[in-house]
């Protein structure tokens, strides 16, 4: 069996893994363009089924480019969107109608009457009829030629949450808790996310002639593998695509990492045993067998498809010791390097000491939540630590927090004898703005500014709890964030320029960053690309070549032991200190605080591989720059 057909034995839907989301989007847009042009020649309209969310954004940008630069016309295109939040009018900033206008329709020449979305405001007693008519309209148009899909973490396509049947049609559904959590940032708090939506059914989607599901970023990797390789089940509605004749998945590398051909390539075909593949195989064998690395036997390797590894690098005894030592050397309580120590096998070099360590936090909470233990240790070990919040994060702060601060100020100002009229006026102004815009309205600049200040205060406070003085906490306030909304940010060169200036001033010996494997339109990924672009501009500067870059993960899936280049252990007291610093973020959600639990799980994994048993570990991957 060749490698491809062996992969197909696991993958029940044809799946293409692209270098990047933009490469995938370009390939998909090319297909859609060909369809539109072919239909034009036949004198028929092309019927497209469209999705919203962050996933299709690069695809829509490419369609807009094709329209502007290569004259692709959409005059003869009819679109049907998958879904709409129930309860939101088409003018609501988070309605899918608005999203589609912002991201596509307003930038192409599609006639308004060719655009169809379910209505979010149809009265309750007319929902059934509205949904029936939506189905009828699709059929009357001749059915969807090409359906674009994203996938939710619950495995939903459209908003077909777990439990949706294969035959389901357009209807009103209740959104899953996870889906609402994922939309919480868009709506500034889970409590503001609508509870219902109207969605095409699984059956509606499966009637499309062609279907492509796109997925980017590491936090989609698990659900993608369940949809592609798992059983067909209503617990993961995307798995129904396995039964469709032409459905395909277009994914990026980060979203592919749980597929068998990527995760366990030796089960799929011959493997070139690079050091990292070898480490992965040994760790996998150890965790599958629940047996420490040093206790794995030749039989264990042979029985689990690893006989060629054994014949190349065995016997087991020697291979085990080699990998055990490699894992052992990743553990270091000296993230900045241990001064005056032999650093041959340490993750970080000993010199220079002390180091200038620059910690990048995409939003104010990210770094402290993810690597607060390491920040703590770097400070304690005498390094010059600078923590930089790249964006203000103000879109995450709920109105209730802004209301609280403005009310306190108002009360204080009113209680003060004289000279506080400006403060009173300011507080009243904020409270008025909050009331006028209502829970769903867009924040006016003054409200965003107050929310930024609240988060700044929380970050300074949390940093202080770890021993970092306020002057060592900086705020870049990158412009792309201030000008945008979640899922639709557009960074520019100005953002990179700001990062360049900061790097040039600080000249770090170490950089800690995140976002390399995140959803490409997330704030973390955009910030990471900004750092990469800035470093590329600065690569000829002496300090830059010598600077080590450590990548950390946020609330997405933690690094697996075989991927870890530095594991920073924490004692119970140190973990508690980190967790305590999180309590300073009143506006944080529990999902973010769950990172502490994931630090414990990394330590448990090291323990079960037969390494030291720590309370918790933060983990890092070295950025291997070209
Ligand atoms: C949106 C839709 C959903 C999304 C899914 C992924 O119209 O139908 O199925 O595709 O929730 O959302 P993102 O792309 O934001 O991760």
Coordinates of C-alpha atoms and ligand atoms in Angstrom, one line a residue:
X1 CA 0.0 0.0 0.0
X2 CA 1.5 3.4 -0.9
X3 CA 1.5 6.1 1.7
X4 CA -1.4 8.1 0.3
X5 CA -3.7 5.1 0.2
X6 CA -2.6 4.1 3.6
X7 CA -3.6 7.6 4.8
X8 CA -6.9 7.2 3.0
X9 CA -7.6 4.1 5.1
X10 CA -7.8 6.4 8.1
X11 CA -9.1 9.5 6.4
X12 CA -12.6 8.9 5.2
X13 CA -12.9 12.3 3.5
X14 CA -10.3 13.5 1.0
X15 CA -8.2 16.0 3.0
X16 CA -5.6 18.4 1.6
X17 CA -3.1 19.9 4.0
X18 CA -1.8 23.3 2.9
X19 CA 1.2 25.2 3.9
X20 CA -1.0 28.0 5.2
X21 CA -4.6 29.2 5.3
X22 CA -3.9 31.7 2.6
X23 CA -2.6 29.0 0.3
X24 CA -5.7 26.9 0.9
X25 CA -7.9 30.0 0.5
X26 CA -6.3 30.8 -2.9
X27 CA -6.7 27.3 -4.1
X28 CA -10.4 27.2 -3.1
X29 CA -11.0 30.7 -4.6
X30 CA -9.6 29.4 -7.9
X31 CA -12.0 26.5 -7.9
X32 CA -14.9 28.8 -7.2
X33 CA -13.8 31.2 -9.9
X34 CA -13.8 28.4 -12.4
X35 CA -17.2 27.4 -11.4
X36 CA -18.6 30.9 -11.7
X37 CA -16.9 31.3 -15.2
X38 CA -18.2 27.9 -16.3
X39 CA -21.7 28.8 -15.2
X40 CA -21.4 32.1 -17.0
X41 CA -20.6 30.4 -20.2
X42 CA -23.7 28.2 -19.8
X43 CA -25.8 31.3 -19.1
X44 CA -26.7 30.0 -15.7
X45 CA -26.0 31.5 -12.2
X46 CA -23.5 29.8 -9.8
X47 CA -25.2 29.0 -6.5
X48 CA -22.8 29.3 -3.6
X49 CA -23.4 28.2 0.0
X50 CA -21.5 30.5 2.3
X51 CA -20.3 30.4 5.9
X52 CA -19.3 33.1 8.4
X53 CA -16.8 33.1 11.3
X54 CA -13.1 33.6 11.1
X55 CA -12.3 30.6 8.9
X56 CA -13.6 31.8 5.6
X57 CA -12.1 35.3 6.0
X58 CA -8.9 34.6 3.9
X59 CA -11.1 33.0 1.2
X60 CA -13.4 36.0 1.0
X61 CA -10.3 38.3 0.9
X62 CA -9.1 36.3 -2.1
X63 CA -12.5 36.5 -3.8
X64 CA -12.4 40.3 -3.4
X65 CA -8.9 40.4 -4.8
X66 CA -10.0 38.3 -7.8
X67 CA -12.9 40.8 -8.3
X68 CA -10.8 43.9 -8.0
X69 CA -7.6 42.8 -9.7
X70 CA -8.7 40.2 -12.1
X71 CA -12.2 41.3 -13.0
X72 CA -14.1 38.3 -11.6
X73 CA -17.8 39.3 -11.6
X74 CA -20.4 38.1 -9.1
X75 CA -23.4 39.5 -11.0
X76 CA -24.4 36.0 -11.9
X77 CA -23.9 34.5 -8.5
X78 CA -26.6 33.6 -6.0
X79 CA -25.6 33.0 -2.4
X80 CA -27.3 31.2 0.5
X81 CA -25.7 31.5 3.9
X82 CA -25.7 28.7 6.4
X83 CA -27.0 30.5 9.4
X84 CA -27.9 33.6 11.4
X85 CA -28.1 34.2 15.2
X86 CA -31.7 34.3 16.3
X87 CA -32.6 37.5 17.9
X88 CA -30.2 39.7 16.0
X89 CA -31.4 42.2 13.4
X90 CA -29.4 42.5 10.1
X91 CA -28.0 45.9 11.3
X92 CA -26.6 44.3 14.5
X93 CA -22.8 44.5 14.5
X94 CA -22.5 40.8 15.2
X95 CA -25.2 39.6 12.9
X96 CA -24.0 37.3 10.2
X97 CA -25.7 39.6 7.6
X98 CA -23.4 42.5 8.7
X99 CA -20.4 40.1 8.8
X100 CA -21.1 39.0 5.2
X101 CA -21.5 42.6 4.0
X102 CA -18.3 43.7 5.7
X103 CA -16.2 40.7 4.6
X104 CA -17.5 40.1 1.1
X105 CA -20.8 41.5 -0.3
X106 CA -19.9 45.2 0.1
X107 CA -16.7 44.7 -1.9
X108 CA -18.0 42.8 -4.9
X109 CA -20.7 43.4 -7.6
X110 CA -23.2 40.8 -6.4
X111 CA -26.8 42.1 -6.7
X112 CA -28.5 42.5 -3.3
X113 CA -31.5 40.4 -4.4
X114 CA -29.1 37.4 -5.0
X115 CA -28.0 37.4 -1.3
X116 CA -29.9 35.1 1.1
X117 CA -29.5 34.6 4.8
X118 CA -32.0 33.2 7.3
X119 CA -33.6 36.1 9.2
X120 CA -32.7 36.5 12.9
X121 CA -35.8 38.5 13.7
X122 CA -38.6 36.5 12.3
X123 CA -41.3 36.2 15.0
X124 CA -41.3 32.9 16.9
X125 CA -44.5 31.7 15.5
X126 CA -43.3 32.1 12.0
X127 CA -39.9 30.5 12.3
X128 CA -41.1 27.2 11.0
X129 CA -42.6 28.7 7.9
X130 CA -39.5 30.9 7.4
X131 CA -37.2 27.8 7.5
X132 CA -39.4 25.9 5.1
X133 CA -39.3 28.8 2.6
X134 CA -35.5 29.0 2.9
X135 CA -35.3 25.3 1.9
X136 CA -37.7 26.1 -1.0
X137 CA -35.6 29.0 -2.2
X138 CA -32.5 26.9 -2.3
X139 CA -34.3 24.2 -4.3
X140 CA -35.9 26.8 -6.6
X141 CA -32.5 28.2 -7.4
X142 CA -31.4 24.7 -8.5
X143 CA -29.6 23.7 -5.3
X144 CA -26.2 24.8 -4.0
X145 CA -23.4 24.1 -6.5
X146 CA -20.6 24.8 -4.1
X147 CA -20.9 24.8 -0.3
X148 CA -18.2 26.4 1.9
X149 CA -18.0 25.3 5.5
X150 CA -16.1 25.9 8.6
X151 CA -16.2 23.6 11.7
X152 CA -16.9 24.5 15.3
X153 CA -15.1 22.9 18.2
X154 CA -18.3 20.9 18.8
X155 CA -17.9 19.4 15.3
X156 CA -20.8 21.5 14.1
X157 CA -21.3 22.5 10.4
X158 CA -23.6 25.5 10.1
X159 CA -24.9 25.5 13.6
X160 CA -25.8 21.8 13.6
X161 CA -24.8 21.1 17.2
X162 CA -24.2 17.6 18.5
X163 CA -27.4 15.6 18.2
X164 CA -28.4 17.0 14.8
X165 CA -29.6 14.3 12.5
X166 CA -28.3 13.6 9.0
X167 CA -31.8 14.4 7.6
X168 CA -32.2 17.7 9.5
X169 CA -33.3 20.7 7.5
X170 CA -33.2 24.5 8.1
X171 CA -34.5 25.1 11.6
X172 CA -34.0 27.0 14.8
X173 CA -31.6 25.4 17.2
X174 CA -30.1 26.0 20.6
X175 CA -26.4 26.9 20.6
X176 CA -24.0 24.6 22.5
X177 CA -22.2 26.0 25.5
X178 CA -18.8 25.6 23.8
X179 CA -20.0 27.5 20.7
X180 CA -21.2 30.3 22.9
X181 CA -17.9 30.4 24.8
X182 CA -16.1 30.6 21.5
X183 CA -18.2 33.6 20.5
X184 CA -17.9 35.3 23.9
X185 CA -15.1 37.6 22.8
X186 CA -17.2 38.8 19.8
X187 CA -20.0 39.7 22.1
X188 CA -18.0 40.9 25.1
X189 CA -19.1 38.2 27.4
X190 CA -20.8 34.8 27.1
X191 CA -23.9 36.2 28.7
X192 CA -24.4 38.4 25.6
X193 CA -24.1 35.6 23.0
X194 CA -27.5 34.7 21.6
X195 CA -28.8 31.3 22.8
X196 CA -30.4 30.4 19.5
X197 CA -29.7 30.4 15.8
X198 CA -31.4 29.5 12.6
X199 CA -29.3 27.1 10.6
X200 CA -29.4 25.0 7.4
X201 CA -29.7 21.4 8.5
X202 CA -27.2 18.6 7.9
X203 CA -29.5 17.3 5.2
X204 CA -29.7 20.7 3.5
X205 CA -25.9 20.9 3.5
X206 CA -25.5 17.4 2.1
X207 CA -27.6 18.2 -0.9
X208 CA -24.9 20.6 -2.2
X209 CA -23.1 19.3 -5.3
X210 CA -19.7 20.1 -4.0
X211 CA -18.6 20.8 -0.5
X212 CA -15.3 22.1 1.0
X213 CA -14.8 22.4 4.7
X214 CA -11.9 24.6 5.8
X215 CA -10.2 24.5 9.2
X216 CA -7.2 26.4 10.5
X217 CA -5.2 26.4 13.7
X218 CA -4.3 24.0 16.4
X219 CA -7.5 24.2 18.4
X220 CA -9.4 22.7 15.4
X221 CA -7.0 19.7 15.1
X222 CA -8.9 17.4 17.5
X223 CA -12.3 17.9 16.0
X224 CA -10.9 17.7 12.4
X225 CA -9.5 14.3 13.1
X226 CA -12.8 13.1 14.6
X227 CA -14.7 14.4 11.6
X228 CA -12.2 12.9 9.1
X229 CA -11.2 9.7 10.8
X230 CA -13.8 8.9 13.4
X231 CA -17.1 7.1 13.0
X232 CA -20.1 8.9 11.3
X233 CA -22.1 10.1 14.2
X234 CA -24.5 12.8 15.1
X235 CA -22.1 13.7 18.0
X236 CA -19.9 15.4 15.3
X237 CA -22.1 16.6 12.5
X238 CA -19.1 17.3 10.2
X239 CA -18.6 13.5 10.2
X240 CA -21.7 13.2 8.0
X241 CA -19.6 14.7 5.2
X242 CA -17.9 11.2 5.0
X243 CA -21.1 10.0 3.3
X244 CA -21.0 12.8 0.7
X245 CA -19.7 12.0 -2.8
X246 CA -17.5 15.1 -3.3
X247 CA -17.0 16.6 0.1
X248 CA -13.3 17.6 0.9
X249 CA -11.4 19.1 3.7
X250 CA -8.9 21.9 3.2
X251 CA -6.8 22.4 6.3
X252 CA -3.6 24.1 7.4
X253 CA -0.7 22.3 9.1
X254 CA -1.7 23.3 12.6
X255 CA -5.2 21.8 12.1
X256 CA -3.7 18.6 10.7
X257 CA -1.7 17.6 13.7
X258 CA -4.1 15.0 15.1
X259 CA -4.5 13.1 11.8
X260 CA -2.9 9.7 11.9
X261 CA -0.6 10.4 9.0
X262 CA 0.8 13.4 10.9
X263 CA 0.5 12.2 14.5
X264 CA 1.4 8.5 14.0
X265 CA 3.1 8.4 10.6
X266 CA 4.6 5.0 11.2
X267 CA 1.1 3.5 11.1
X268 CA 0.7 4.9 7.6
X269 CA 3.9 4.2 5.8
X270 CA 7.7 4.3 6.0
X271 CA 9.1 7.1 8.1
X272 CA 12.4 8.9 7.9
X273 CA 13.4 8.8 11.5
X274 CA 14.4 12.4 12.3
X275 CA 15.3 13.2 15.9
X276 CA 11.8 14.7 16.5
X277 CA 9.9 11.8 14.8
X278 CA 12.0 9.4 17.0
X279 CA 11.1 11.2 20.1
X280 CA 7.5 11.4 19.2
X281 CA 7.3 7.6 18.5
X282 CA 9.0 6.7 21.8
X283 CA 6.8 9.1 23.8
X284 CA 3.7 7.7 22.0
X285 CA 4.7 4.1 22.7
X286 CA 5.3 4.9 26.3
X287 CA 2.0 6.6 26.8
X288 CA 0.0 4.0 24.8
X289 CA 1.5 1.2 26.9
X290 CA 1.4 3.3 30.1
X291 CA 4.9 2.2 30.7
X292 CA 7.9 4.5 31.5
X293 CA 10.3 5.1 28.6
X294 CA 13.1 3.1 30.3
X295 CA 10.9 0.1 30.6
X296 CA 9.9 -0.3 27.0
X297 CA 11.1 -3.5 25.4
X298 CA 12.0 -4.7 21.9
X299 CA 8.7 -6.5 21.7
X300 CA 6.8 -3.3 22.5
X301 CA 8.4 -1.5 19.5
X302 CA 7.9 -4.5 17.2
X303 CA 4.2 -5.0 18.2
X304 CA 3.3 -1.3 17.5
X305 CA 4.6 -0.8 14.0
X306 CA 8.0 0.6 15.2
X307 CA 10.2 -2.3 14.1
X308 CA 12.0 -0.3 11.5
X309 CA 12.8 2.4 14.1
X310 CA 14.1 -0.4 16.3
X311 CA 16.3 -1.9 13.6
X312 CA 17.7 1.5 12.7
X313 CA 18.3 2.9 16.2
X314 CA 17.8 0.0 18.6
X315 CA 18.0 -2.1 20.6
X316 CA 15.3 -0.7 22.8
X317 CA 17.5 -0.4 25.8
X318 CA 19.8 2.1 24.1
X319 CA 17.1 3.9 22.2
X320 CA 15.1 4.3 25.5
X321 CA 18.1 5.8 27.3
X322 CA 18.8 8.2 24.5
X323 CA 15.3 9.5 24.4
X324 CA 15.0 9.5 28.2
X325 CA 18.1 11.7 28.4
X326 CA 16.8 14.1 25.8
X327 CA 13.5 14.5 27.7
X328 CA 15.4 14.9 30.9
X329 CA 17.5 17.7 29.4
X330 CA 14.4 19.7 28.5
X331 CA 13.6 20.1 32.2
X332 CA 15.0 23.3 33.6
X333 CA 14.1 25.6 36.5
X334 CA 16.4 28.2 35.0
X335 CA 14.5 29.6 32.0
X336 CA 17.1 32.4 31.6
X337 CA 20.0 29.9 31.7
X338 CA 21.9 28.9 34.8
X339 CA 24.8 31.3 35.5
X340 CA 28.2 29.7 35.9
X341 CA 27.0 26.2 35.1
X342 CA 27.9 23.9 32.3
X343 CA 25.1 24.6 29.7
X344 CA 25.9 21.8 27.2
X345 CA 22.6 20.0 27.9
X346 CA 20.5 22.9 29.2
X347 CA 17.8 24.4 27.1
X348 CA 19.1 28.0 27.5
X349 CA 22.7 29.2 27.4
X350 CA 24.3 30.4 30.6
X351 CA 25.7 33.6 29.2
X352 CA 25.1 36.4 29.2
X353 CA 23.9 36.8 32.7
X354 CA 21.6 38.5 33.5
X355 CA 19.6 38.4 30.3
X356 CA 17.1 40.9 28.9
X357 CA 13.9 38.8 28.5
X358 CA 11.1 40.3 26.5
X359 CA 7.8 38.6 27.1
X360 CA 5.1 39.2 24.5
X361 CA 1.5 38.9 25.5
X362 CA -0.9 39.3 22.6
X363 CA -3.7 40.5 25.0
X364 CA -3.0 41.7 28.5
X365 CA -3.8 38.4 30.2
X366 CA -2.1 35.9 27.9
X367 CA 1.4 35.8 29.1
X368 CA 0.7 35.9 32.8
X369 CA -1.9 33.2 32.5
X370 CA 0.2 31.0 30.3
X371 CA 3.7 31.5 31.6
X372 CA 3.4 33.4 34.9
X373 CA 5.6 30.7 36.6
X374 CA 8.4 31.4 34.1
X375 CA 8.1 35.2 34.5
X376 CA 8.2 34.7 38.2
X377 CA 11.3 32.6 38.0
X378 CA 13.1 35.0 35.5
X379 CA 12.6 37.9 37.9
X380 CA 13.7 35.9 40.9
X381 CA 16.8 34.8 39.1
X382 CA 17.8 38.4 38.5
X383 CA 17.0 38.9 34.8
X384 CA 15.8 42.1 33.3
X385 CA 12.2 41.2 32.4
X386 CA 10.0 43.4 30.3
X387 CA 6.4 42.3 29.8
X388 CA 4.7 43.8 26.8
X389 CA 1.0 43.7 26.2
X390 CA 0.7 44.0 22.4
X391 CA -3.0 45.0 22.3
X392 CA -5.2 46.7 24.7
X393 CA -7.6 43.8 24.9
X394 CA -10.4 46.3 25.5
X395 CA -13.0 44.4 23.4
X396 CA -13.0 41.6 26.0
X397 CA -14.0 43.7 28.9
X398 CA -17.6 43.4 29.7
X399 CA -19.8 46.5 30.0
X400 CA -20.4 45.7 33.6
X401 CA -16.8 46.4 34.5
X402 CA -16.8 49.8 32.7
X403 CA -20.1 50.5 34.5
X404 CA -18.6 49.6 37.8
X405 CA -15.6 51.9 37.4
X406 CA -17.6 54.8 36.1
X407 CA -20.1 54.4 38.9
X408 CA -17.3 54.4 41.6
X409 CA -15.8 57.5 40.0
X410 CA -19.2 59.2 39.9
X411 CA -19.9 58.4 43.6
X412 CA -16.4 59.5 44.6
X413 CA -16.6 62.7 42.7
X414 CA -20.1 63.5 44.0
X415 CA -19.0 62.9 47.5
X416 CA -16.0 65.2 47.2
X417 CA -16.5 68.8 48.2
X418 CA -15.2 70.8 45.2
X419 CA -13.3 70.8 42.0
X420 CA -14.5 67.4 40.8
X421 CA -17.0 68.5 38.3
X422 CA -14.9 67.3 35.3
X423 CA -14.6 63.8 36.8
X424 CA -18.4 63.8 37.6
X425 CA -19.0 64.8 34.0
X426 CA -16.7 62.1 32.6
X427 CA -18.3 59.4 34.7
X428 CA -21.8 60.5 33.7
X429 CA -20.7 60.6 30.1
X430 CA -19.4 57.0 30.2
X431 CA -22.6 55.8 32.0
X432 CA -24.7 57.5 29.3
X433 CA -22.7 56.0 26.5
X434 CA -23.1 52.5 28.0
X435 CA -26.8 53.0 28.3
X436 CA -27.2 54.4 24.8
X437 CA -25.3 51.6 23.0
X438 CA -27.0 48.8 25.0
X439 CA -25.5 45.4 25.6
X440 CA -24.9 44.6 21.9
X441 CA -23.9 48.0 20.6
X442 CA -20.4 48.9 19.4
X443 CA -18.3 50.5 22.1
X444 CA -17.6 54.2 21.4
X445 CA -13.9 55.3 21.7
X446 CA -14.4 56.7 25.2
X447 CA -15.7 53.3 26.4
X448 CA -13.0 51.4 24.7
X449 CA -10.5 53.7 26.4
X450 CA -11.9 53.1 29.8
X451 CA -11.9 49.4 29.2
X452 CA -8.3 49.5 28.1
X453 CA -7.4 51.3 31.4
X454 CA -9.2 48.6 33.4
X455 CA -7.2 45.9 31.8
X456 CA -4.0 47.8 32.1
X457 CA -4.7 48.1 35.8
X458 CA -5.4 44.4 36.1
X459 CA -2.2 43.5 34.2
X460 CA -0.1 45.8 36.3
X461 CA -1.6 44.3 39.4
X462 CA -1.1 40.7 38.3
X463 CA 2.5 41.5 37.2
X464 CA 3.1 43.1 40.6
X465 CA 1.9 39.9 42.3
X466 CA 4.8 38.2 40.5
X467 CA 7.3 40.9 41.5
X468 CA 7.4 42.9 38.3
X469 CA 7.3 46.6 38.9
X470 CA 4.9 48.8 36.8
X471 CA 7.7 50.4 34.7
X472 CA 8.5 46.9 33.4
X473 CA 5.1 46.5 32.0
X474 CA 4.5 48.1 28.6
X475 CA 1.5 48.6 26.4
X476 CA 1.9 48.6 22.6
X477 CA -1.7 49.1 21.8
X478 CA -1.2 47.9 18.3
X479 CA -3.4 49.8 15.9
X480 CA -5.0 46.8 14.1
X481 CA -6.7 45.9 17.3
X482 CA -8.1 49.4 18.1
X483 CA -9.4 49.7 14.5
X484 CA -11.0 46.2 14.4
X485 CA -13.3 43.6 15.8
X486 CA -12.6 39.9 16.6
X487 CA -12.4 37.7 13.5
X488 CA -11.9 40.7 11.2
X489 CA -8.7 42.4 12.3
X490 CA -6.4 43.7 9.5
X491 CA -2.8 44.3 10.6
X492 CA -0.7 46.8 8.7
X493 CA 2.9 47.6 8.4
X494 CA 2.4 50.3 11.2
X495 CA 1.9 47.4 13.6
X496 CA 5.2 45.8 12.6
X497 CA 6.9 49.2 12.8
X498 CA 5.9 49.5 16.5
X499 CA 7.3 46.1 17.3
X500 CA 10.5 46.9 15.4
X501 CA 11.0 50.1 17.5
X502 CA 10.4 48.2 20.8
X503 CA 12.8 45.4 19.8
X504 CA 15.4 47.8 18.7
X505 CA 15.2 49.7 22.0
X506 CA 15.2 46.6 24.3
X507 CA 17.6 44.4 22.3
X508 CA 16.5 41.2 24.1
X509 CA 18.6 38.1 24.7
X510 CA 15.4 36.1 25.0
X511 CA 11.9 36.5 23.5
X512 CA 8.9 34.7 24.7
X513 CA 6.0 34.7 22.2
X514 CA 2.9 32.8 21.3
X515 CA 0.4 32.4 18.4
X516 CA 2.5 30.4 15.9
X517 CA -0.1 27.6 15.8
X518 CA -3.2 29.6 16.5
X519 CA -6.1 30.3 14.2
X520 CA -4.5 32.7 11.7
X521 CA -7.1 35.4 12.3
X522 CA -6.8 35.3 16.1
X523 CA -5.2 38.1 17.9
X524 CA -2.4 35.8 19.0
X525 CA -1.6 34.7 15.5
X526 CA -1.7 38.2 14.1
X527 CA 0.7 39.4 16.9
X528 CA 3.0 36.5 16.2
X529 CA 3.2 37.3 12.5
X530 CA 4.0 40.9 13.5
X531 CA 6.9 39.7 15.7
X532 CA 8.1 37.5 12.9
X533 CA 8.0 40.3 10.4
X534 CA 9.8 42.6 12.8
X535 CA 12.5 40.1 13.5
X536 CA 13.0 39.6 9.7
X537 CA 13.6 43.4 9.4
X538 CA 16.1 43.3 12.2
X539 CA 17.9 40.1 11.3
X540 CA 21.2 41.8 10.4
X541 CA 21.5 43.4 13.9
X542 CA 24.0 41.7 16.2
X543 CA 21.6 41.2 19.1
X544 CA 19.0 39.6 16.9
X545 CA 21.1 36.7 15.6
X546 CA 22.0 35.8 19.2
X547 CA 18.4 36.2 20.6
X548 CA 16.6 32.9 21.5
X549 CA 12.9 32.7 20.9
X550 CA 10.7 30.6 23.1
X551 CA 7.2 29.8 22.0
X552 CA 4.5 29.1 24.5
X553 CA 0.9 28.0 24.1
X554 CA -2.2 29.7 25.5
X555 CA -5.5 28.1 26.2
X556 CA -5.2 26.0 23.0
X557 CA -3.9 22.5 23.3
X558 CA -0.8 22.3 25.4
X559 CA 2.5 21.1 23.8
X560 CA 3.0 17.4 23.9
X561 CA 6.1 16.1 25.7
X562 CA 7.8 15.2 22.4
X563 CA 7.4 18.8 21.2
X564 CA 8.8 20.4 24.3
X565 CA 12.3 22.0 24.2
X566 CA 12.1 23.5 27.7
X567 CA 9.8 22.3 30.5
X568 CA 9.8 24.7 33.5
X569 CA 8.8 22.9 36.6
X570 CA 6.8 24.4 39.4
X571 CA 6.4 23.4 43.0
X572 CA 2.9 23.5 44.6
X573 CA 3.7 26.9 46.2
X574 CA 4.9 28.3 42.9
X575 CA 1.8 27.1 41.1
X576 CA -0.3 28.7 43.8
X577 CA 1.5 32.0 43.4
X578 CA 0.9 31.9 39.7
X579 CA -2.8 31.0 40.2
X580 CA -3.1 33.8 42.8
X581 CA -1.8 36.4 40.2
X582 CA -4.7 35.3 37.9
X583 CA -7.2 36.4 40.5
X584 CA -6.2 40.0 39.8
X585 CA -7.8 39.7 36.4
X586 CA -11.4 40.2 37.3
X587 CA -12.5 40.2 33.6
X588 CA -10.9 36.8 32.8
X589 CA -13.0 33.8 32.0
X590 CA -12.5 30.4 33.6
X591 CA -11.3 28.9 30.3
X592 CA -8.2 31.1 30.5
X593 CA -7.7 30.2 34.1
X594 CA -7.8 26.5 33.0
X595 CA -4.2 26.9 31.8
X596 CA -3.1 26.0 35.4
X597 CA -4.8 22.7 35.0
X598 CA -3.0 22.1 31.7
X599 CA 0.4 22.9 33.5
X600 CA -0.4 20.1 35.9
X601 CA -1.3 17.8 33.1
X602 CA 2.1 18.4 31.4
X603 CA 3.8 17.5 34.6
X604 CA 1.7 14.3 34.9
X605 CA 2.7 13.3 31.3
X606 CA 6.4 13.8 32.2
X607 CA 5.8 11.7 35.3
X608 CA 4.2 8.9 33.3
X609 CA 7.1 8.8 30.9
X610 CA 9.3 8.0 33.9
X611 CA 10.8 11.5 34.5
X612 CA 10.6 13.5 37.8
X613 CA 7.2 14.0 39.2
X614 CA 6.6 17.7 39.6
X615 CA 3.4 19.6 40.6
X616 CA 3.1 21.5 37.3
X617 CA 5.2 22.5 34.3
X618 CA 5.1 25.4 31.8
X619 CA 6.4 24.3 28.4
X620 CA 8.1 25.9 25.5
X621 CA 9.2 25.1 22.0
X622 CA 12.3 26.7 20.5
X623 CA 11.6 28.7 17.5
X624 CA 13.9 27.3 14.8
X625 CA 14.4 30.4 12.6
X626 CA 15.7 29.8 9.2
Ligands
LIG1 C1 -20.8 29.9 10.5 C2 -20.9 28.5 10.8 C3 -20.1 27.8 11.8 C4 -18.6 28.2 11.7 C5 -17.9 27.5 12.8 C6 -16.4 27.9 12.9 O1 -21.6 30.3 9.5 O2 -21.8 28.0 10.2 O3 -20.2 26.4 11.5 O4 -18.1 27.8 10.5 O5 -18.5 27.8 14.1 O6 -16.3 29.2 13.2 P1 -14.9 29.9 13.1 O7 -14.6 29.9 11.7 O8 -15.1 31.3 13.6 O9 -13.9 29.1 13.9

